[in-house]
Amino acid sequence: MRIGELAARAGTTTRALRYYESRGLLSARRDELGHRTYDEHDLRLLRQIRTLQDFGFDLEETRPFVECLRAGHPEGDSCPASLAVYRRKLAELDELIGELQAVRAQIGVRLASFDEEPPLCELGGQGL
């Protein structure tokens, strides 16, 4: 298939595909006219990249998963390097969740203090 068809099937743009190619994540073959050509394996690689990006992985974090698929493994996350990325991402998410929980707790405390005595607004009237 050509680049436009691959982009359409994967729900992305040809520009994104060229970018992935420039980063070494996607490899295009060329036909006799010099057009990029791809196959179902390329679509699978691209879907892996897009899924991980939807999960919040940056493009470079997808590399071990792509390399795992290229090596012939049935899933992109069946290699040690992919699992290491999962572990790092999970730790990152746990840290962010902790930060968000702390912010939420602070906002809850502030809100609770206003529930006891509504603040005065800037114009001198009662608050909400």
PDB file of C-alpha atoms in Angstrom:
ATOM      1  CA  MET A   1       0.000   0.000   0.000  1.00  0.00           C
ATOM      2  CA  ARG A   2       1.082   3.578  -0.521  1.00  0.00           C
ATOM      3  CA  ILE A   3       1.639   6.177   2.155  1.00  0.00           C
ATOM      4  CA  GLY A   4      -1.824   7.741   1.821  1.00  0.00           C
ATOM      5  CA  GLU A   5      -3.585   4.421   2.269  1.00  0.00           C
ATOM      6  CA  LEU A   6      -1.434   3.517   5.265  1.00  0.00           C
ATOM      7  CA  ALA A   7      -2.129   6.898   6.857  1.00  0.00           C
ATOM      8  CA  ALA A   8      -5.864   6.522   6.281  1.00  0.00           C
ATOM      9  CA  ARG A   9      -5.974   2.975   7.663  1.00  0.00           C
ATOM     10  CA  ALA A  10      -3.995   3.992  10.723  1.00  0.00           C
ATOM     11  CA  GLY A  11      -5.923   7.201  11.326  1.00  0.00           C
ATOM     12  CA  THR A  12      -2.934   9.492  10.966  1.00  0.00           C
ATOM     13  CA  THR A  13      -1.340  11.757   8.383  1.00  0.00           C
ATOM     14  CA  THR A  14       1.262  11.184   5.712  1.00  0.00           C
ATOM     15  CA  ARG A  15       3.323  13.881   7.390  1.00  0.00           C
ATOM     16  CA  ALA A  16       3.369  11.855  10.618  1.00  0.00           C
ATOM     17  CA  LEU A  17       4.449   8.758   8.690  1.00  0.00           C
ATOM     18  CA  ARG A  18       7.326  10.634   7.097  1.00  0.00           C
ATOM     19  CA  TYR A  19       8.338  11.879  10.526  1.00  0.00           C
ATOM     20  CA  TYR A  20       8.259   8.354  11.967  1.00  0.00           C
ATOM     21  CA  GLU A  21      10.366   7.252   9.033  1.00  0.00           C
ATOM     22  CA  SER A  22      12.896  10.042   9.669  1.00  0.00           C
ATOM     23  CA  ARG A  23      13.117   8.867  13.298  1.00  0.00           C
ATOM     24  CA  GLY A  24      13.754   5.277  12.220  1.00  0.00           C
ATOM     25  CA  LEU A  25      10.490   3.903  13.598  1.00  0.00           C
ATOM     26  CA  LEU A  26       8.944   3.120  10.240  1.00  0.00           C
ATOM     27  CA  SER A  27      10.714   1.863   7.137  1.00  0.00           C
ATOM     28  CA  ALA A  28       9.387   2.438   3.670  1.00  0.00           C
ATOM     29  CA  ARG A  29      10.284   0.453   0.638  1.00  0.00           C
ATOM     30  CA  ARG A  30      10.196   2.123  -2.770  1.00  0.00           C
ATOM     31  CA  ASP A  31       8.437   0.894  -5.871  1.00  0.00           C
ATOM     32  CA  GLU A  32       9.787   1.246  -9.426  1.00  0.00           C
ATOM     33  CA  LEU A  33       8.499   4.837  -9.549  1.00  0.00           C
ATOM     34  CA  GLY A  34      10.117   5.757  -6.238  1.00  0.00           C
ATOM     35  CA  HIS A  35       6.855   5.851  -4.250  1.00  0.00           C
ATOM     36  CA  ARG A  36       6.896   4.661  -0.675  1.00  0.00           C
ATOM     37  CA  THR A  37       5.211   1.295  -0.186  1.00  0.00           C
ATOM     38  CA  TYR A  38       4.127  -0.426   3.005  1.00  0.00           C
ATOM     39  CA  ASP A  39       2.544  -3.704   4.044  1.00  0.00           C
ATOM     40  CA  GLU A  40       0.402  -5.070   6.874  1.00  0.00           C
ATOM     41  CA  HIS A  41       3.445  -5.401   9.138  1.00  0.00           C
ATOM     42  CA  ASP A  42       4.062  -1.657   8.785  1.00  0.00           C
ATOM     43  CA  LEU A  43       0.428  -1.015   9.683  1.00  0.00           C
ATOM     44  CA  ARG A  44       0.883  -3.132  12.812  1.00  0.00           C
ATOM     45  CA  LEU A  45       3.997  -1.144  13.796  1.00  0.00           C
ATOM     46  CA  LEU A  46       2.153   2.089  13.229  1.00  0.00           C
ATOM     47  CA  ARG A  47      -0.827   0.975  15.294  1.00  0.00           C
ATOM     48  CA  GLN A  48       1.543   0.084  18.127  1.00  0.00           C
ATOM     49  CA  ILE A  49       3.114   3.546  17.970  1.00  0.00           C
ATOM     50  CA  ARG A  50      -0.257   5.299  17.858  1.00  0.00           C
ATOM     51  CA  THR A  51      -1.703   3.251  20.734  1.00  0.00           C
ATOM     52  CA  LEU A  52       1.262   4.025  22.951  1.00  0.00           C
ATOM     53  CA  GLN A  53       1.089   7.701  22.065  1.00  0.00           C
ATOM     54  CA  ASP A  54      -2.611   7.682  22.957  1.00  0.00           C
ATOM     55  CA  PHE A  55      -1.558   6.293  26.349  1.00  0.00           C
ATOM     56  CA  GLY A  56       0.813   9.238  26.819  1.00  0.00           C
ATOM     57  CA  PHE A  57       4.089   7.676  25.722  1.00  0.00           C
ATOM     58  CA  ASP A  58       6.412   9.982  23.827  1.00  0.00           C
ATOM     59  CA  LEU A  59       7.651   8.880  20.451  1.00  0.00           C
ATOM     60  CA  GLU A  60      11.056   7.705  21.650  1.00  0.00           C
ATOM     61  CA  GLU A  61       9.409   5.542  24.322  1.00  0.00           C
ATOM     62  CA  THR A  62       7.688   3.592  21.550  1.00  0.00           C
ATOM     63  CA  ARG A  63      10.998   2.479  20.021  1.00  0.00           C
ATOM     64  CA  PRO A  64      11.483  -0.709  22.130  1.00  0.00           C
ATOM     65  CA  PHE A  65       7.970  -1.852  21.250  1.00  0.00           C
ATOM     66  CA  VAL A  66       8.568  -1.287  17.540  1.00  0.00           C
ATOM     67  CA  GLU A  67      11.915  -3.084  17.711  1.00  0.00           C
ATOM     68  CA  CYS A  68      10.259  -5.978  19.521  1.00  0.00           C
ATOM     69  CA  LEU A  69       7.686  -6.339  16.747  1.00  0.00           C
ATOM     70  CA  ARG A  70      10.393  -6.033  14.089  1.00  0.00           C
ATOM     71  CA  ALA A  71      12.272  -8.853  15.783  1.00  0.00           C
ATOM     72  CA  GLY A  72       9.284 -11.082  15.100  1.00  0.00           C
ATOM     73  CA  HIS A  73       7.654 -11.166  18.508  1.00  0.00           C
ATOM     74  CA  PRO A  74       3.863 -11.490  18.483  1.00  0.00           C
ATOM     75  CA  GLU A  75       3.362  -8.407  20.683  1.00  0.00           C
ATOM     76  CA  GLY A  76       5.393  -5.225  21.036  1.00  0.00           C
ATOM     77  CA  ASP A  77       5.445  -5.546  24.793  1.00  0.00           C
ATOM     78  CA  SER A  78       6.828  -9.083  24.960  1.00  0.00           C
ATOM     79  CA  CYS A  79      10.488  -7.956  25.151  1.00  0.00           C
ATOM     80  CA  PRO A  80      12.477  -6.902  28.240  1.00  0.00           C
ATOM     81  CA  ALA A  81      13.158  -3.393  26.886  1.00  0.00           C
ATOM     82  CA  SER A  82       9.436  -2.803  26.377  1.00  0.00           C
ATOM     83  CA  LEU A  83       8.657  -3.983  29.881  1.00  0.00           C
ATOM     84  CA  ALA A  84      11.292  -1.590  31.225  1.00  0.00           C
ATOM     85  CA  VAL A  85       9.508   1.284  29.469  1.00  0.00           C
ATOM     86  CA  TYR A  86       6.199   0.146  30.979  1.00  0.00           C
ATOM     87  CA  ARG A  87       7.796   0.125  34.441  1.00  0.00           C
ATOM     88  CA  ARG A  88       9.219   3.641  33.991  1.00  0.00           C
ATOM     89  CA  LYS A  89       5.910   4.950  32.676  1.00  0.00           C
ATOM     90  CA  LEU A  90       3.992   3.363  35.538  1.00  0.00           C
ATOM     91  CA  ALA A  91       6.341   4.970  38.078  1.00  0.00           C
ATOM     92  CA  GLU A  92       5.909   8.306  36.279  1.00  0.00           C
ATOM     93  CA  LEU A  93       2.130   7.971  36.406  1.00  0.00           C
ATOM     94  CA  ASP A  94       2.202   7.008  40.086  1.00  0.00           C
ATOM     95  CA  GLU A  95       4.220  10.134  40.827  1.00  0.00           C
ATOM     96  CA  LEU A  96       1.795  12.325  38.876  1.00  0.00           C
ATOM     97  CA  ILE A  97      -1.170  10.737  40.615  1.00  0.00           C
ATOM     98  CA  GLY A  98       0.466  11.472  43.982  1.00  0.00           C
ATOM     99  CA  GLU A  99       1.025  15.105  43.010  1.00  0.00           C
ATOM    100  CA  LEU A 100      -2.559  15.450  41.816  1.00  0.00           C
ATOM    101  CA  GLN A 101      -3.895  13.875  45.006  1.00  0.00           C
ATOM    102  CA  ALA A 102      -1.883  16.388  47.066  1.00  0.00           C
ATOM    103  CA  VAL A 103      -3.272  19.305  45.045  1.00  0.00           C
ATOM    104  CA  ARG A 104      -6.775  17.895  45.377  1.00  0.00           C
ATOM    105  CA  ALA A 105      -6.364  17.621  49.147  1.00  0.00           C
ATOM    106  CA  GLN A 106      -5.188  21.248  49.377  1.00  0.00           C
ATOM    107  CA  ILE A 107      -8.137  22.453  47.317  1.00  0.00           C
ATOM    108  CA  GLY A 108     -10.480  20.395  49.494  1.00  0.00           C
ATOM    109  CA  VAL A 109      -9.077  22.031  52.638  1.00  0.00           C
ATOM    110  CA  ARG A 110      -9.473  25.504  51.133  1.00  0.00           C
ATOM    111  CA  LEU A 111     -13.016  24.773  50.016  1.00  0.00           C
ATOM    112  CA  ALA A 112     -13.947  23.339  53.407  1.00  0.00           C
ATOM    113  CA  SER A 113     -12.715  26.511  55.127  1.00  0.00           C
ATOM    114  CA  PHE A 114     -14.984  28.595  52.890  1.00  0.00           C
ATOM    115  CA  ASP A 115     -17.939  26.334  53.588  1.00  0.00           C
ATOM    116  CA  GLU A 116     -17.647  27.300  57.287  1.00  0.00           C
ATOM    117  CA  GLU A 117     -17.497  31.041  56.588  1.00  0.00           C
ATOM    118  CA  PRO A 118     -17.993  32.310  53.037  1.00  0.00           C
ATOM    119  CA  PRO A 119     -15.317  34.810  51.986  1.00  0.00           C
ATOM    120  CA  LEU A 120     -16.100  38.404  51.258  1.00  0.00           C
ATOM    121  CA  CYS A 121     -15.846  39.213  47.606  1.00  0.00           C
ATOM    122  CA  GLU A 122     -13.658  42.067  46.359  1.00  0.00           C
ATOM    123  CA  LEU A 123     -16.653  44.378  46.099  1.00  0.00           C
ATOM    124  CA  GLY A 124     -17.487  43.966  49.773  1.00  0.00           C
ATOM    125  CA  GLY A 125     -20.472  41.641  49.422  1.00  0.00           C
ATOM    126  CA  GLN A 126     -20.822  38.104  50.653  1.00  0.00           C
ATOM    127  CA  GLY A 127     -19.119  35.393  48.660  1.00  0.00           C
ATOM    128  CA  LEU A 128     -20.753  32.474  46.941  1.00  0.00           C
TER     129      LEU A 128
END
